Structure formats: structure tokens, C-alpha cells
Coordinates of C-alpha atoms and ligand atoms in Angstrom, one line a residue:
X1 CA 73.6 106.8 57.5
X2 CA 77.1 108.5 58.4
X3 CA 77.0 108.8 62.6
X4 CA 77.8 111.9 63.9
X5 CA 80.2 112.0 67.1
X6 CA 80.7 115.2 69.0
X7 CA 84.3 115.0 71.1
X8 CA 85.5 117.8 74.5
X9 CA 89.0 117.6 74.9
X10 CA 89.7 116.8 70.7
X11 CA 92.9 119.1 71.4
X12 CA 93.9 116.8 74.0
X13 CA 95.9 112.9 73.9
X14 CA 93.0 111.1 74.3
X15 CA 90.5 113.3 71.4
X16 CA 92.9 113.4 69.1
X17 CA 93.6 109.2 69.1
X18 CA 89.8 109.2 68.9
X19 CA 88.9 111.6 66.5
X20 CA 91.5 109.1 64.6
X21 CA 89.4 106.3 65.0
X22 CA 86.4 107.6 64.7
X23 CA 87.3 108.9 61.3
X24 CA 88.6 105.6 60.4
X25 CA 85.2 104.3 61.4
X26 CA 83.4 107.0 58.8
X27 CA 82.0 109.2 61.6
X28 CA 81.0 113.2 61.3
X29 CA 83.5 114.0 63.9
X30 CA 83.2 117.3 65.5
X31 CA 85.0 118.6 68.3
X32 CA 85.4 121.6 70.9
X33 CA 87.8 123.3 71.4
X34 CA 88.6 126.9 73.8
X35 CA 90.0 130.1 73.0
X36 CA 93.3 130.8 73.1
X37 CA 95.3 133.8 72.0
X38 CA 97.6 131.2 70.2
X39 CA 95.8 127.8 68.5
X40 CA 96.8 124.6 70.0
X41 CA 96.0 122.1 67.7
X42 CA 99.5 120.3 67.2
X43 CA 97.5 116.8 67.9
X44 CA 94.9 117.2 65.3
X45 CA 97.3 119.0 62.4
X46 CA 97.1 116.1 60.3
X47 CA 93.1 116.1 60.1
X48 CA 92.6 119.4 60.5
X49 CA 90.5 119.4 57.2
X50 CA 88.5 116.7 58.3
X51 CA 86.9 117.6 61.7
X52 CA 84.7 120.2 62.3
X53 CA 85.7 122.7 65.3
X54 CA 83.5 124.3 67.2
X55 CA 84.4 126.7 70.6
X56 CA 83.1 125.7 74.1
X57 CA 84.3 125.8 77.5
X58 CA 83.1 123.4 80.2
X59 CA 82.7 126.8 82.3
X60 CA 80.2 128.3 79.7
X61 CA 76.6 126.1 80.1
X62 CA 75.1 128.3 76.9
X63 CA 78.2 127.5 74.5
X64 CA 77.6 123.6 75.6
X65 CA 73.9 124.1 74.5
X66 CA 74.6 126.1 71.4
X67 CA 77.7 123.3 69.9
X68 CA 74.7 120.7 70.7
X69 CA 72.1 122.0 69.1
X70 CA 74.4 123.3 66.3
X71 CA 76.3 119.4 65.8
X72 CA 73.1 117.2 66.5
X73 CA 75.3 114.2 67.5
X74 CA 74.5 110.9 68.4
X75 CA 77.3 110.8 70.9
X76 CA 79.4 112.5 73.2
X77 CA 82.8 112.0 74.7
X78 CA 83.4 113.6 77.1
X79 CA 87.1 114.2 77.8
X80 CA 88.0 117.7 78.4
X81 CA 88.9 118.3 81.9
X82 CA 92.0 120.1 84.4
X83 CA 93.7 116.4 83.9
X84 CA 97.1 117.1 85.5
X85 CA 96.8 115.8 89.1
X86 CA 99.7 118.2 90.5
X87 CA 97.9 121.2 89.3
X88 CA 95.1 120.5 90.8
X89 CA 96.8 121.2 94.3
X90 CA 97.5 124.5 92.6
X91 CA 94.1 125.1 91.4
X92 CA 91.3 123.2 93.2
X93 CA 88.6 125.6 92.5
X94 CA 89.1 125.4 88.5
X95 CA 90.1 121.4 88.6
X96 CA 86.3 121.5 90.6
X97 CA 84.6 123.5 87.7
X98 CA 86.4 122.0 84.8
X99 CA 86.5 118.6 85.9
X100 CA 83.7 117.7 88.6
X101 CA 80.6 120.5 87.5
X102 CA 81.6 120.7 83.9
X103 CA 80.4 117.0 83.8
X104 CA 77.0 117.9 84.8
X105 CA 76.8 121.1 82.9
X106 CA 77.2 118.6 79.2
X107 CA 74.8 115.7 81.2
X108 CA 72.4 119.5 81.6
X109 CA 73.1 120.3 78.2
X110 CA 72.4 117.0 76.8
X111 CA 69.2 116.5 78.7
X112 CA 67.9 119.5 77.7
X113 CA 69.0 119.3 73.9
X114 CA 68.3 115.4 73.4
X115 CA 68.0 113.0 76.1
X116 CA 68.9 110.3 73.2
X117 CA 72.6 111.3 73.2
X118 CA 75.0 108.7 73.8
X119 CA 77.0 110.1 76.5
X120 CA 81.0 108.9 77.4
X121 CA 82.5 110.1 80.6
X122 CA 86.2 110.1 81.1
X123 CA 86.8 108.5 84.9
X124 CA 89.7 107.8 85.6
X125 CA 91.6 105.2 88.3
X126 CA 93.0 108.2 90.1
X127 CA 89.3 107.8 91.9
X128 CA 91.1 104.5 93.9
X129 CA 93.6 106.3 95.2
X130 CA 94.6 104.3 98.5
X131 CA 93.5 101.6 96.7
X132 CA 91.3 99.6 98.8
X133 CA 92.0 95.9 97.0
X134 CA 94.5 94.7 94.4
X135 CA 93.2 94.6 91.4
X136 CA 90.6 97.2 91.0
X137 CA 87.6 96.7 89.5
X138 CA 84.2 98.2 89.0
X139 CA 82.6 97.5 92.4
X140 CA 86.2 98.6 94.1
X141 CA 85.1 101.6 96.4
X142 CA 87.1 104.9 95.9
X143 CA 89.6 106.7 98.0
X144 CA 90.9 109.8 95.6
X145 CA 94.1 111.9 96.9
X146 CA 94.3 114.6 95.2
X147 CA 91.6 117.6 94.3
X148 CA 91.6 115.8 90.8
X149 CA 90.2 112.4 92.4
X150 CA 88.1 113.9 94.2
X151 CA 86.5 115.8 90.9
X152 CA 86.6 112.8 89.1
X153 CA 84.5 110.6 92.0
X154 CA 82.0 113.7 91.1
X155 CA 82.2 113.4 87.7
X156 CA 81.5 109.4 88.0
X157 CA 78.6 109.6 90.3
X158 CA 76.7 112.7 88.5
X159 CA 76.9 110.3 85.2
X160 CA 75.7 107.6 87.2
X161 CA 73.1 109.5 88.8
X162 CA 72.2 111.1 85.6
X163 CA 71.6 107.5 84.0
X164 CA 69.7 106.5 86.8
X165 CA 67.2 109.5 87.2
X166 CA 66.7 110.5 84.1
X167 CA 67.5 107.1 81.9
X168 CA 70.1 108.7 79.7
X169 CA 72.9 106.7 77.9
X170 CA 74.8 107.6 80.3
X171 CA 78.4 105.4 81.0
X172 CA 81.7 106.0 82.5
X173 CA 84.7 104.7 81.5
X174 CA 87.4 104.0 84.6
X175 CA 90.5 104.3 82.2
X176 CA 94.4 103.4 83.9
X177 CA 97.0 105.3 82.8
X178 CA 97.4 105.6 79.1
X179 CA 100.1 106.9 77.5
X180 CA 101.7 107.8 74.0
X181 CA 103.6 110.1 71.9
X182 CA 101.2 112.7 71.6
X183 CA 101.3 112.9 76.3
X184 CA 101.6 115.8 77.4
X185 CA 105.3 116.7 78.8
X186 CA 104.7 117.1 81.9
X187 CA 103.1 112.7 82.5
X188 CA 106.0 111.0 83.6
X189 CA 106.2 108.5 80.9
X190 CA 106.5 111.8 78.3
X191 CA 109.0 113.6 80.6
X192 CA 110.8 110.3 80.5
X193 CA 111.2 109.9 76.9
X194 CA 112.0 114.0 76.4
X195 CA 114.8 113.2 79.0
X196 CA 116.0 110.0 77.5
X197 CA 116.1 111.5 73.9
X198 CA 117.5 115.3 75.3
X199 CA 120.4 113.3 77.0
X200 CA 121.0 111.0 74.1
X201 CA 121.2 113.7 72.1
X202 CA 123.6 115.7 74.0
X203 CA 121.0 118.2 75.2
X204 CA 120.7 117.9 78.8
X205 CA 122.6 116.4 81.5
X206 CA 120.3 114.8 84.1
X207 CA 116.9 114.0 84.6
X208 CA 114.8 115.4 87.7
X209 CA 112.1 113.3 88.8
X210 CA 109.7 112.5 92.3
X211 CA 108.7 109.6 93.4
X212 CA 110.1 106.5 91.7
X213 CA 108.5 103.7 93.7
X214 CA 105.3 104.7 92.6
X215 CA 103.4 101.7 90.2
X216 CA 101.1 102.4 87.7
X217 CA 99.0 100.4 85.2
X218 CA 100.1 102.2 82.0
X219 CA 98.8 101.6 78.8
X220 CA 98.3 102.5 74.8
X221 CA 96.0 105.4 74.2
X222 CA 95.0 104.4 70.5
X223 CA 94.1 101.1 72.2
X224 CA 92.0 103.0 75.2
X225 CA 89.7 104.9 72.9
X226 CA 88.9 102.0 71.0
X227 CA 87.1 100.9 74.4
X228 CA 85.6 104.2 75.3
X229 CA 83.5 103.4 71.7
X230 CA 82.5 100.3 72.5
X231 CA 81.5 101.1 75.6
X232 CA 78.6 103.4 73.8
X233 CA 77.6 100.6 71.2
X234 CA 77.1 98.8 73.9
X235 CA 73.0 98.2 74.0
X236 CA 72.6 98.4 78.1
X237 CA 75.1 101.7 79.6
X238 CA 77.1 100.6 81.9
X239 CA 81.1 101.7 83.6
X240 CA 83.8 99.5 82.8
X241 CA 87.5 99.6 83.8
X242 CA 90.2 100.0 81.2
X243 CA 93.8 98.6 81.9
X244 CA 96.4 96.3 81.2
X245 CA 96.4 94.3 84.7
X246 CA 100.6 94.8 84.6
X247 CA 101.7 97.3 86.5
X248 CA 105.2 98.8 86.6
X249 CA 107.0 101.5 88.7
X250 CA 108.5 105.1 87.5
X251 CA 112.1 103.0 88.1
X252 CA 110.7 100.2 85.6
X253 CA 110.0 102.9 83.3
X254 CA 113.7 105.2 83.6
X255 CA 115.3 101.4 83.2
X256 CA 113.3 100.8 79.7
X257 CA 113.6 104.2 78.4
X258 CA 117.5 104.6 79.2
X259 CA 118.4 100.8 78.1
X260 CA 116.9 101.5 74.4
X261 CA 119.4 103.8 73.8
X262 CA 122.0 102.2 75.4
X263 CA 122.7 104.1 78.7
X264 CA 122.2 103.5 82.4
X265 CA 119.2 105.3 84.0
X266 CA 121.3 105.4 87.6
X267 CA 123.6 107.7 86.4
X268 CA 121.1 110.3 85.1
X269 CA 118.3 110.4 87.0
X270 CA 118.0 112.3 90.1
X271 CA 114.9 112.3 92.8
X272 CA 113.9 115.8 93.5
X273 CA 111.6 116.6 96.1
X274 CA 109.5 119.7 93.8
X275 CA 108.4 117.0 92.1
X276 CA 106.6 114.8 95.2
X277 CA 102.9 115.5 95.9
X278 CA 101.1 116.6 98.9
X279 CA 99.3 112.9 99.0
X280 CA 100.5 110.0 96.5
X281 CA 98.7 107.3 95.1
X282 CA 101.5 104.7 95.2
X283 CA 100.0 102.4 93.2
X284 CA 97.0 101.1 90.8
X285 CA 96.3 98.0 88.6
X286 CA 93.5 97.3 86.7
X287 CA 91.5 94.2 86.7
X288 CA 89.5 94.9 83.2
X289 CA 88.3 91.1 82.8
X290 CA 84.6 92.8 82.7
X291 CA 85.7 95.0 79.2
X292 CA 87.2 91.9 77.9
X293 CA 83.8 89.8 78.4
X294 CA 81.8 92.0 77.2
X295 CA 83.2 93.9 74.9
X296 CA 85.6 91.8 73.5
X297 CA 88.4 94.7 74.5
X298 CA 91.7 94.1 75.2
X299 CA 95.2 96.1 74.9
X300 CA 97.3 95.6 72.4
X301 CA 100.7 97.4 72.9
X302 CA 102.9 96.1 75.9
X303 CA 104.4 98.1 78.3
X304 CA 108.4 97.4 76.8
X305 CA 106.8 98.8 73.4
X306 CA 105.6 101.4 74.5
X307 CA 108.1 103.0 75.8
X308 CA 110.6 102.6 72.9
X309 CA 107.6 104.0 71.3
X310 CA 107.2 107.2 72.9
X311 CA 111.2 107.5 73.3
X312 CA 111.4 107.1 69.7
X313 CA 109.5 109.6 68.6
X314 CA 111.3 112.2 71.1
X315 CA 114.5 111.5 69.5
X316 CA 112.9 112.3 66.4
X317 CA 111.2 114.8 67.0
X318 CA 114.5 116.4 68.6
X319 CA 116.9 115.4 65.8
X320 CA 118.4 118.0 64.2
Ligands
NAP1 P1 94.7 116.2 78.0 O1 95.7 115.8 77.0 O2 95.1 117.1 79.2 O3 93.5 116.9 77.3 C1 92.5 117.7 78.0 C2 91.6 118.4 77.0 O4 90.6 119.1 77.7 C3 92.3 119.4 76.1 O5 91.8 119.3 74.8 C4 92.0 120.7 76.8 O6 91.9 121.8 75.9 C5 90.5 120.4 77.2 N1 90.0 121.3 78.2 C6 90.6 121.6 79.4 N2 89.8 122.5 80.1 C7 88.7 122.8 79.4 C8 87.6 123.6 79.5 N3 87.4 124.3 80.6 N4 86.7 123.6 78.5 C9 86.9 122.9 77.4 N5 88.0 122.1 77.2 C10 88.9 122.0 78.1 O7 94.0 114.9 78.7 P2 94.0 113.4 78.1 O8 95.1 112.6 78.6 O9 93.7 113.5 76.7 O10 92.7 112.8 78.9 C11 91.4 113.0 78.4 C12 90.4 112.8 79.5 O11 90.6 111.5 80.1 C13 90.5 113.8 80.7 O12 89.3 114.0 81.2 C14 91.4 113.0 81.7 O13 91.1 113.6 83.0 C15 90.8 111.6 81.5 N6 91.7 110.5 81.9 C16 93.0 110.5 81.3 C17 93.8 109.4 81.5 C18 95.1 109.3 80.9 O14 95.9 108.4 81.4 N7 95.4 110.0 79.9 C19 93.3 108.4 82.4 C20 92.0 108.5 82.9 C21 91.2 109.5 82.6 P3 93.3 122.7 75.6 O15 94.0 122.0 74.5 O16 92.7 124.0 75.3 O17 94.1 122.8 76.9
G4F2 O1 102.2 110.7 84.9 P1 101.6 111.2 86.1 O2 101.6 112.7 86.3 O3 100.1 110.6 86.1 P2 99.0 110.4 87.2 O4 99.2 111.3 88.4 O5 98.9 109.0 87.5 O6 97.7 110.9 86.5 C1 97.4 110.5 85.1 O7 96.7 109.3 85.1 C2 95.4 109.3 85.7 C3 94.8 107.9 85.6 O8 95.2 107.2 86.8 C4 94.6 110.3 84.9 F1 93.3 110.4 85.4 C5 95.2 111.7 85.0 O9 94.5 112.6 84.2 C6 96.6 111.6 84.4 O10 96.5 111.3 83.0 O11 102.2 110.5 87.4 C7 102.3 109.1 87.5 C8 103.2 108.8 88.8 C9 102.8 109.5 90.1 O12 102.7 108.6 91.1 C10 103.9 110.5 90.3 O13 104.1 110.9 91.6 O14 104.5 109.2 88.5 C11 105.1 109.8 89.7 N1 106.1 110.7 89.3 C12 107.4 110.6 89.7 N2 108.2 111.6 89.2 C13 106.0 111.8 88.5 C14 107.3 112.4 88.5 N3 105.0 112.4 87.9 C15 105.2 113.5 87.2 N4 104.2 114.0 86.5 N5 106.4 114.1 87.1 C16 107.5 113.6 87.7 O15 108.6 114.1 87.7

């Protein structure tokens, strides 16, 4: 029997890498998407014709309801969300709606519609924050610094809380930074790898970044969502943390992306103090030893790779 999955966010990095997989796994894959005066579906051009789009918005509780009871799927990933952590100094409010409540309006919907749903919620590591041990696992507590932790920490405990009082399938996934070509420009890994292949290419001079001591635990995403689906065949729902244990810092990453095409990240990039935060998370790395017990996960591309990846694609996407 062909298994119907129902994807928020399929416009996004992550949905498109898994409405990819799931496809390649013979899924039904439908996925939400929000209005827009102009369409935004760049990520999922090349399977446009094989997913079924439906409109919702995290905001509107009656169009989660209606795509449920319209799809009938056996499960849910959850990954739309306000998922740029600067912005969400801009906009708390809406990060709050989109990202914390929106959780518990699909856990609502889903509860209502068919407590048998398979439900995936997309934490994230920003919920360590001042990280409280090195590295972080499932039982490290939280300490989010920005409006966007803070929403996610919601987001995690209403799915927790939702599992526990109601007994739905019900599991969060703690995912490290992941990363690819499809990132949105503004990540720091993309805005890398746009600099790198603009300067190669003769189309801009210098590169204006924050802070470049910060470390992160950066990752694949066609490797990540690979684990977010295991996590729901899984027969018991439970949270795992998704990472590569390496962690590198936004220096690391200019010195990578500049030495592939042969130039010397000191003498374009410049530190510019727009681009700092209010409160940083200066560093994350992921212990993931539970995913690769149990679910036999682990990541495949290195760090090295993928950066040439995404710096790659930029150049050729910029090519004349
Ligand atoms: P992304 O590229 O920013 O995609 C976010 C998606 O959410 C987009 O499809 C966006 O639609 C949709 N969306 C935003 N607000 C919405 C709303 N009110 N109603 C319905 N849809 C809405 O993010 P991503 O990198 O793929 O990440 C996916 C999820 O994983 C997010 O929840 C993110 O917070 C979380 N996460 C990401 C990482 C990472 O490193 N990538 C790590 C941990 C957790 P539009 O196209 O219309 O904007
Ligand atoms: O690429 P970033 O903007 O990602 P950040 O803040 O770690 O958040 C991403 O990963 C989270 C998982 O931990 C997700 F939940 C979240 O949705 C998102 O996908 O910044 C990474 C680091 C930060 O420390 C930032 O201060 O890079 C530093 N950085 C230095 N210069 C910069 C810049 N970040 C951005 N975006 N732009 C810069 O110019």
C-alpha cells in the first residue's frame, strides 16, 4: 500500500531534500505551501508534477484541519517555521506564532483529525544556546538566545507534552546545522559560497560578515532528512539529536570556501558589526551516538565537501 506523507515547509531546504526522498521511497507526498503574490517554488521545480500542493498557514488552525482531512496522511513533518534566528529579534511576535503555537495548532489539528498520525517536529540545537555541556545530547538542558530558541524550546515541549497526554506519535527531532545548495542566502554557509563565487567571478569585491569565532556543528541536509524518517518508523516515539560531532567556526568555513577557488579569505572578508546579534550562541556540537544506535543513522558528507559543494553550485549558478 503506497504511504502517504503530508510535509509544512515543502518550499523550504529541508521539504524539498525530503519530498526528494520520500519520493524515492514511493511515498504520496503532499505538501503546504502559503500564498504569495509571486510562487516560490524554485526548490521543488524539478518535481513539481509529482507532489500534490495544498495551501496552509501555521497561523490559520481551519486550513491545517481542512489539508488533513483532505490528504489523509500517515505522517507529518513538520518543518515550516520563522527559521532565520536574526529575524526573529525583528519579529518576535510572528517567530512566536509561526514557530512556537503553530506547533500546537498541527498537534490540535492532528488530534482532532486522526490521533494515528505520525507526527515529526523540527527542533533544532539553537534550543542549547549557552550550551550547558560539550557535546549535547538529548538529556542536555536548554538555554535558547534568541526569540527563535525560545520558540523552538515551545515547540519541543508541546510535542513532548502532546505524546505524553494524549499518546500520539509524537517525536522531535534536535537537528545541528544543516546546510546545502538549495540554503537560503542569508545562512552563513550560503552567503559564503554566493560571496566566494560573486568574487571569483569578478562580481563583487569583499565579503561582509559578523561574528567569525562562532562554531557550529554543520552538516548535509539530504543526509538530515533521511533521519527525520527514520525517526517515525521507529516503533516507540522518541527525540533524537542529529549532527556530525565536528564542529568548525565561520573562519574554518571563509578558509574552505576561498581556498577551492584559489584565493585567500583574509583579503576579502571583512567583520561588520550589522551583522552581530543581540545574544550569540558561540558554539554547538552534537553528540548523535543515540541516532546512530538506534537508528543506524549517520552523516555521510564531510564538512570539506560540503563546502566545495555549495560553492560549486554558486559558481554555477552565477556563470554567465
Ligand atoms: P526554510 O528553508 O526557512 O523553510 C521554511 C519553510 O516554512 C518554507 O517552506 C516557508 O514557506 C514555510 N513557512 C514559514 N512560515 C510559514 C507559515 N506561517 N505557514 C506555513 N508555512 C510557513 O527552513 P529549513 O532550513 O528548511 O528548516 C526546516 C525546519 O527545520 C524549520 O522549522 C527550521 O526552523 C528547522 N531547523 C532547521 C535547521 C537547519 O539547519 N536548516 C536546523 C534545525 C532546525 P515560504 O517558502 O512561503 O517562505
Ligand atoms: O547560518 P546562521 O544564520 O545559522 P544559525 O543562527 O545557527 O541558525 C540555523 O541553524 C539552527 C540550528 O542550530 C536552525 F535551527 C536555524 O533555523 C538556522 O537554520 O548563523 C550561524 C553562525 C551564527 O553564530 C552567526 O552569528 O554564523 C554567524 N555569522 C557570522 N556572520 C553569521 C554571519 N550568520 C549570518 N546569517 N550572516 C552572517 O553574516
Amino acid at each position: 500500500m503506497t504511504k502517504r506523507a503530508l510535509v509544512t515547509g515543502i518550499t523550504g531546504q529541508d521539504g524539498s531534500y525530503l519530498a526528494d526522498f520520500l519520493l524515492g521511497k514511493g511515498y504520496e507526498v503532499h505538501g503546504t505551501v502559503r500564498r504569495s503574490s509571486v510562487e516560490k517554488f524554485e526548490r521543488i521545480q524539478h518535481i513539481r508534477d509529482r507532489v500534490t500542493l495544498h495551501q496552509m498557514d501555521l497561523l490559520d488552525q481551519l486550513s491545517i484541519i481542512t489539508v488533513l482531512e483532505e490528504v489523509e496522511p500517515w505522517e507529518v513533518y513538520n518543518l515550516a517555521a520563522q527559521s532565520f534566528v536574526p529575524t526573529s529579534w525583528n519579529q518576535p511576535l510572528l517567530t512566536g506564532e509561526f514557530t512556537a503555537l503553530g506547533v500546537t495548532r498541527m498537534l490540535e489539528g492532528i488530534r482532532t483529525v486522526n490521533p494515528d498520525i505520525r507526527f515529526y517536529q523540527a527542533s533544532s540545537s539553537e534550543m542549547f544556546g549557552m550550551v550547558r555541556q560539550t557535546p549535547q545530547n538529548e538529556e542536555t538542558p536548554f538555554y535558547p538566545r534568541s526569540p527563535y530558541g525560545v520558540a523552538k524550546v515551545y515547540g519541543h515541549f508541546i510535542t513532548v507534552n502532546y505524546r505524553e497526554s494524549y499518546n500520539l506519535f509524537a517525536v522531535s527531532g534536535i537537528l545541528f546545522n544543516h546546510e546545502s545548495p538549495r540554503r537560503g542566502l542569508e545562512f552563513v554557509t550560503r552567503k559564503v559560497s554566493d560571496g566566494v563565487a560573486r568574487i571569483k567571478l569578478g562580481m563583487a569585491e569583499v565579503l561582509r560578515l559578523g561574528n567569525l569565532d562562532a562554531c557550529r556543528d554543520w552538516g548535509y541536509a539530504g543526509d538530515y532528512v533521511d533521519a527525520m524518517w527514520r525517526m517515525l518508523q521507529e516503533e516507540e516515539a522518541e527525540d533524537f539529536v542529529i549532527g556530525t560531532g565536528v564542529m568548525h567556526s565561520v573562519r574554518d568555513l571563509c578558509r574552505i570556501a576561498f581556498e577551492h577557488v584559489g584565493l585567500e579569505w583574509e583579503a576579502y572578508v571583512m567583520e561588520d558589526p550589522r551583522f552581530f546579534r543581540p545574544a550569540e550562541v558561540e558554539e554547538l556540537c552534537a553528540d548523535a551516538s543515540k541516532a546512530e544506535e538506534r537508528l543506524g543513522w549517520a552523516p555521510r558528507v564531510s564538512f570539506e565537501d560540503l563546502v566545495r559543494m555549495m560553492v560549486d553550485a554558486d559558481i554555477e549558478r552565477l556563470s554567465p
